[in-house]
Amino acid sequence: MAGALCTPVNLGPERVTLSDELLHVLTSGDAVHFNELLSSGGQSNGHVTVNVGVGPTTATSSSCLLGVTSNGNTALHLAASRGHAELAAPICERAPTLVATRNRCLDTPLHCAAKAGSRDVAASLLARMRGAGAEEEMALSARNRAGATALYEAVRHGRAPVVDLLMAEAPEMASLPTHDGFSPLYLAASIDDPDMVRALLRPSQDGTPSPASFSGPEGRTALHVAAASTKEIAEEILSWEPVGPSLLTEVDSSGRTPLQYAVLYGSFHVVQLFLDGRTSEQLRIPDNHGLFPVHTAAMVGRASVIDELIKKCPDYYELVDEGGRNLLHCAVQHDKGSVVCHVCQNDKLEMLLNATDDDGNTPLHLAAKHGFPRIVSLLLQKTSVETCITNKDGLTAADLCGRAIAPRRLHYFLNPHCVVRKCLYWLRARVTLDGYHPQYVEHIESFRKKIEGNEDETSNKEDDDMINNGRHGTIASVLIATVAFAAAFTVPGGFIADDHPSAGTAIFAKRFAFRGFVVSDTMAFVCSIVATCFLIYGAKKVPRKHRLWYHALASGLVPVAVCFPGIWIPLHLGLPKAVWRRAGWRGLVNVYGRPSSLREPFYCFTRSLLFDNLRRPFFIVLISTAFIAAVALNIVLPNY
């Protein structure tokens, strides 16, 4: 019987096709012309009149009424899809079998009426399908090729009046999801339509709860998707007794509860709703990776949500993921400075600061390993954070940072790992022998001699690396110098012609913008030329200690020629405060003990935080002073 519903109408050995005249009438909704066609007897456009059985009696109708289009649509499909209720009613009366007929997409006329949003047509179809027979009853729950019922199509197209009608007349349709597991309730919640959710969850007239299904794809429920939308929809689902409250502990294929989704999408009011007067069991349900809701809140940077969660879960500090990481570990690993700052400012959360994971890493270990200068500065501003704790491999935070830099041999000042390592160096954080990368272990002694300037012979590999780096820096500085030099002769706007007054001068010479261009171009040219001289002079025959100084000076001059302060300033924010709190002025100038010679304090100061943060601003002040002088000259000597 179900197979019969899937086949188009056939009369005799050949399928009847709807006439062009009837198609025009059905699409236009001309009820008068339609009744004339139905009342015409004998023959109509070459079609012979046949009898269609209706119960114990027979009704005479034209055979063209039982025809189909090329897509298998009957006359009732066409009338329903266009919302012509005045045509659908007589068609149902004269050819009642059409209410259960499907087109090639397996849509019944009720599907078409639901898509069109025609409540009157849907009401006529439901009146004919209810109690007409087993075949018509089955057509109520029929699914089309997409696996959707008429109710699902009404929800998908946003037809609220049809949804109200179907839930009043055939509420069992709400319990039928698609082949992919999408229920009408899940779809209504996902498109953020509270009216449809309310209609789908409305109890029947006899007071029985709604039979709606809450299923969704990948094991999610309607409450999962409601957690990511509005509080109103979540409230409607939770008030659905007795099913709604039980959905709080349902997990999807990834092991996440609706609370996890609310936290993940930052729905603070939904989180409060889920926690208000309800069981705390949902707070202790981890996902497939062992992450609890408090971990998810830390990973997405929701400090306010964390406060709400720990109010209901006093043992939050014991909740760790599969790697033994607490919420602060997760916040550090995902570079969420707002959460780290919140934890550091809350004394109640202090037990998280030095907690270790299964690898023995503290939050400071992870921040140093991944190279997060802001996270490191926030942690170090808290003096209770220990810098000497070793993990299970015997490595401190400074060791992990050093290992991240060593294989690259890249000590560029914008490298975040270099910023972290310098900060730990200024605080004299402990570095173990195992902290050096394996390729550096055999060169520890030569590295010490290199710093002291007492090494005469070095490895060829280190010399080759320095020469290669010098070549790259030389290319960059020469390119900058070339562009700056060319810009000085091809000034913006050009020069005044020889047959005019002040011939040979720049056209925009009296404008402030031009003077700013001259200052900027001069600074770029001077810095790049000086850097080029240092790099060229740092040849292999020059003593190693001299080459180190040349490369260090060049690496500081080249960025000044091209880098805006906004690039490197954010990396250093918070570091002076951390160093001052832990080491005072000694940490700022990098001098902790009594110097043994005059060279030692000078050497330490040139590698101190104070010097590192003053040398680059010096050039900024220099450029700013030049611009101020240009403004003053522009005011005092406007015609100069």
Short mmCIF file of N, CA, C and O in Angstrom, two decimals, residues 109 125 151 177 271-272 326 329 337 355 423 476 512 519 573 602 617:
data_model
loop_
_atom_site.label_atom_id
_atom_site.label_comp_id
_atom_site.label_asym_id
_atom_site.label_seq_id
_atom_site.Cartn_x
_atom_site.Cartn_y
_atom_site.Cartn_z
N PRO A 109 -0.07 16.32 -1.39
CA PRO A 109 -0.63 17.68 -1.42
C PRO A 109 -0.49 18.41 -0.08
O PRO A 109 -0.37 19.64 -0.06
N LEU A 125 -7.52 19.39 3.39
CA LEU A 125 -6.85 18.09 3.20
C LEU A 125 -6.95 17.23 4.46
O LEU A 125 -7.20 16.02 4.39
N LEU A 151 4.71 18.56 8.52
CA LEU A 151 4.98 19.46 9.65
C LEU A 151 6.40 19.98 9.59
O LEU A 151 6.65 21.17 9.86
N PRO A 177 11.13 12.43 13.10
CA PRO A 177 12.28 13.18 12.58
C PRO A 177 12.57 12.77 11.14
O PRO A 177 12.01 11.81 10.61
N VAL A 271 23.21 30.18 30.63
CA VAL A 271 23.96 29.48 31.68
C VAL A 271 23.29 29.70 33.04
O VAL A 271 23.13 28.75 33.82
N GLN A 272 22.92 30.93 33.32
CA GLN A 272 22.21 31.20 34.57
C GLN A 272 20.90 30.44 34.66
O GLN A 272 20.53 29.93 35.72
N ASN A 326 43.79 21.92 34.81
CA ASN A 326 42.65 22.62 35.40
C ASN A 326 42.25 23.77 34.50
O ASN A 326 42.76 23.94 33.38
N HIS A 329 45.14 26.12 33.37
CA HIS A 329 45.95 25.51 32.32
C HIS A 329 45.28 25.71 30.95
O HIS A 329 45.95 26.07 29.97
N GLY A 337 44.00 35.86 28.00
CA GLY A 337 44.54 36.73 29.03
C GLY A 337 43.50 37.25 30.01
O GLY A 337 43.80 37.48 31.18
N ALA A 355 49.44 24.81 40.28
CA ALA A 355 49.00 23.43 40.09
C ALA A 355 49.67 22.84 38.86
O ALA A 355 49.95 23.53 37.87
N CYS A 423 62.45 38.06 29.81
CA CYS A 423 61.77 38.38 31.07
C CYS A 423 62.20 37.41 32.17
O CYS A 423 62.49 37.83 33.30
N ALA A 476 68.23 43.00 3.38
CA ALA A 476 67.09 43.80 3.83
C ALA A 476 67.48 45.26 4.02
O ALA A 476 66.76 46.18 3.58
N PHE A 512 53.43 70.85 5.38
CA PHE A 512 53.90 70.07 6.53
C PHE A 512 54.04 68.58 6.20
O PHE A 512 54.96 67.91 6.66
N VAL A 519 61.59 63.89 6.91
CA VAL A 519 62.11 63.37 8.19
C VAL A 519 62.08 61.85 8.21
O VAL A 519 63.06 61.20 8.58
N LEU A 573 54.16 44.94 27.14
CA LEU A 573 53.26 45.48 28.15
C LEU A 573 53.16 44.52 29.33
O LEU A 573 52.95 43.33 29.17
N PHE A 602 78.15 47.46 32.82
CA PHE A 602 77.78 47.99 31.50
C PHE A 602 77.19 46.89 30.63
O PHE A 602 76.18 47.09 29.96
N PRO A 617 62.24 53.43 22.11
CA PRO A 617 61.52 54.71 22.28
C PRO A 617 62.40 55.94 22.04
O PRO A 617 61.88 57.01 21.72
#
